[in-house]
């Protein structure tokens, strides 16, 4: 059963400006583990923007927006095939009214924007 749907679109230049001009931006929005993953080869601003959009879309799929938790309570990784995987903190888990759930995530970008689509599904 679908519990919620969320989508977000972000201008890539806006994220680039935040990285370049806001001290600690990455550390405020992403966990240490996420920053390490994003920086493995080279920090690609498109990937940062896509992951940022996922965090916003997850908050919308839960139905609360960014209330009661922070960006770092939602982590975005990729599996070995590149599929986006979401991990959430206990704070966020409390907001989901079922124990068995899955976040189905899709991310895409072009030269100017990144978009994420999230479906929160119970089992």
Short mmCIF file of C-alpha atoms in Angstrom, two decimals:
data_model
loop_
_atom_site.label_atom_id
_atom_site.label_comp_id
_atom_site.label_asym_id
_atom_site.label_seq_id
_atom_site.Cartn_x
_atom_site.Cartn_y
_atom_site.Cartn_z
CA UNK A 1 0.00 0.00 0.00
CA UNK A 2 1.27 3.47 -0.87
CA UNK A 3 1.59 5.64 2.25
CA UNK A 4 2.90 8.77 0.56
CA UNK A 5 4.48 10.32 -2.50
CA UNK A 6 6.99 13.15 -2.63
CA UNK A 7 8.86 14.98 -5.34
CA UNK A 8 11.38 17.80 -5.38
CA UNK A 9 13.27 19.72 -8.02
CA UNK A 10 16.32 21.87 -7.35
CA UNK A 11 18.51 24.08 -9.50
CA UNK A 12 22.02 22.63 -9.59
CA UNK A 13 23.59 26.12 -9.56
CA UNK A 14 21.80 26.86 -6.28
CA UNK A 15 23.51 23.85 -4.67
CA UNK A 16 26.87 24.80 -6.24
CA UNK A 17 26.53 28.32 -4.79
CA UNK A 18 25.67 26.89 -1.37
CA UNK A 19 28.72 24.58 -1.45
CA UNK A 20 31.01 27.42 -2.59
CA UNK A 21 29.62 30.23 -0.42
CA UNK A 22 28.13 28.67 2.72
CA UNK A 23 30.74 27.35 5.14
CA UNK A 24 29.74 23.91 6.42
CA UNK A 25 26.85 23.49 3.96
CA UNK A 26 27.70 19.87 3.15
CA UNK A 27 28.18 18.99 6.82
CA UNK A 28 24.86 20.63 7.76
CA UNK A 29 22.81 18.84 5.12
CA UNK A 30 24.65 15.51 4.81
CA UNK A 31 26.08 13.04 7.31
CA UNK A 32 29.79 12.28 7.41
CA UNK A 33 29.07 8.94 5.70
CA UNK A 34 27.17 10.68 2.90
CA UNK A 35 29.92 13.26 2.34
CA UNK A 36 32.47 10.42 2.14
CA UNK A 37 30.31 8.61 -0.45
CA UNK A 38 29.70 11.77 -2.47
CA UNK A 39 33.44 12.56 -2.43
CA UNK A 40 34.70 9.04 -3.28
CA UNK A 41 35.85 9.90 -6.78
CA UNK A 42 35.10 13.58 -7.21
CA UNK A 43 32.38 15.65 -5.62
CA UNK A 44 29.83 16.00 -8.42
CA UNK A 45 27.43 18.84 -7.77
CA UNK A 46 24.72 17.02 -9.79
CA UNK A 47 24.86 14.12 -7.33
CA UNK A 48 24.78 16.46 -4.34
CA UNK A 49 21.74 18.24 -5.81
CA UNK A 50 20.02 14.93 -6.54
CA UNK A 51 20.59 13.68 -2.98
CA UNK A 52 19.34 17.00 -1.59
CA UNK A 53 16.18 16.64 -3.67
CA UNK A 54 15.70 13.09 -2.34
CA UNK A 55 15.80 14.35 1.26
CA UNK A 56 13.11 16.94 0.47
CA UNK A 57 11.01 14.37 -1.42
CA UNK A 58 11.26 11.88 1.48
CA UNK A 59 9.99 14.53 3.90
CA UNK A 60 7.04 15.15 1.58
CA UNK A 61 6.30 11.42 1.18
CA UNK A 62 6.20 11.09 4.97
CA UNK A 63 3.75 13.98 4.98
CA UNK A 64 5.47 16.29 7.45
CA UNK A 65 7.93 18.26 5.41
CA UNK A 66 11.12 19.01 7.33
CA UNK A 67 9.40 19.20 10.74
CA UNK A 68 10.64 17.33 13.80
CA UNK A 69 13.90 16.24 12.16
CA UNK A 70 16.79 17.59 10.12
CA UNK A 71 18.37 16.82 6.76
CA UNK A 72 20.97 14.63 8.45
CA UNK A 73 18.18 12.32 9.74
CA UNK A 74 17.71 11.17 6.12
CA UNK A 75 20.67 9.53 4.37
CA UNK A 76 20.91 8.81 0.66
CA UNK A 77 23.30 6.21 -0.75
CA UNK A 78 23.60 4.08 -3.89
CA UNK A 79 23.72 0.30 -4.10
CA UNK A 80 26.29 -1.50 -6.23
CA UNK A 81 24.16 -0.88 -9.35
CA UNK A 82 23.69 2.83 -8.60
CA UNK A 83 20.11 2.56 -7.33
CA UNK A 84 19.34 5.23 -4.70
CA UNK A 85 18.80 3.85 -1.19
CA UNK A 86 17.33 5.85 1.71
CA UNK A 87 18.17 5.26 5.36
CA UNK A 88 16.37 7.19 8.09
CA UNK A 89 17.00 7.91 11.76
CA UNK A 90 14.81 6.67 14.61
CA UNK A 91 13.31 10.19 14.83
CA UNK A 92 11.97 9.85 11.29
CA UNK A 93 10.91 6.21 11.79
CA UNK A 94 8.57 7.38 14.57
CA UNK A 95 6.68 9.50 12.03
CA UNK A 96 5.96 6.54 9.77
CA UNK A 97 2.97 4.70 11.16
CA UNK A 98 4.02 1.20 10.06
CA UNK A 99 7.07 -0.96 10.83
CA UNK A 100 7.63 -2.48 7.39
CA UNK A 101 8.12 0.12 4.71
CA UNK A 102 10.21 0.87 1.65
CA UNK A 103 11.26 4.12 0.04
CA UNK A 104 11.20 3.74 -3.74
CA UNK A 105 13.42 6.48 -5.14
CA UNK A 106 14.18 7.87 -8.57
CA UNK A 107 16.65 10.69 -9.28
CA UNK A 108 17.32 12.45 -12.54
CA UNK A 109 19.09 15.59 -13.68
CA UNK A 110 19.99 17.62 -16.71
CA UNK A 111 22.49 20.48 -16.95
CA UNK A 112 20.40 22.86 -14.84
CA UNK A 113 18.14 20.89 -12.48
CA UNK A 114 17.99 17.73 -10.41
CA UNK A 115 14.70 16.04 -9.55
CA UNK A 116 13.78 13.28 -7.13
CA UNK A 117 10.61 11.23 -6.87
CA UNK A 118 9.89 9.11 -3.78
CA UNK A 119 7.11 6.62 -3.06
CA UNK A 120 6.75 5.47 0.56
CA UNK A 121 5.22 2.01 0.53
CA UNK A 122 4.19 -0.36 3.32
CA UNK A 123 4.55 -4.15 3.01
#
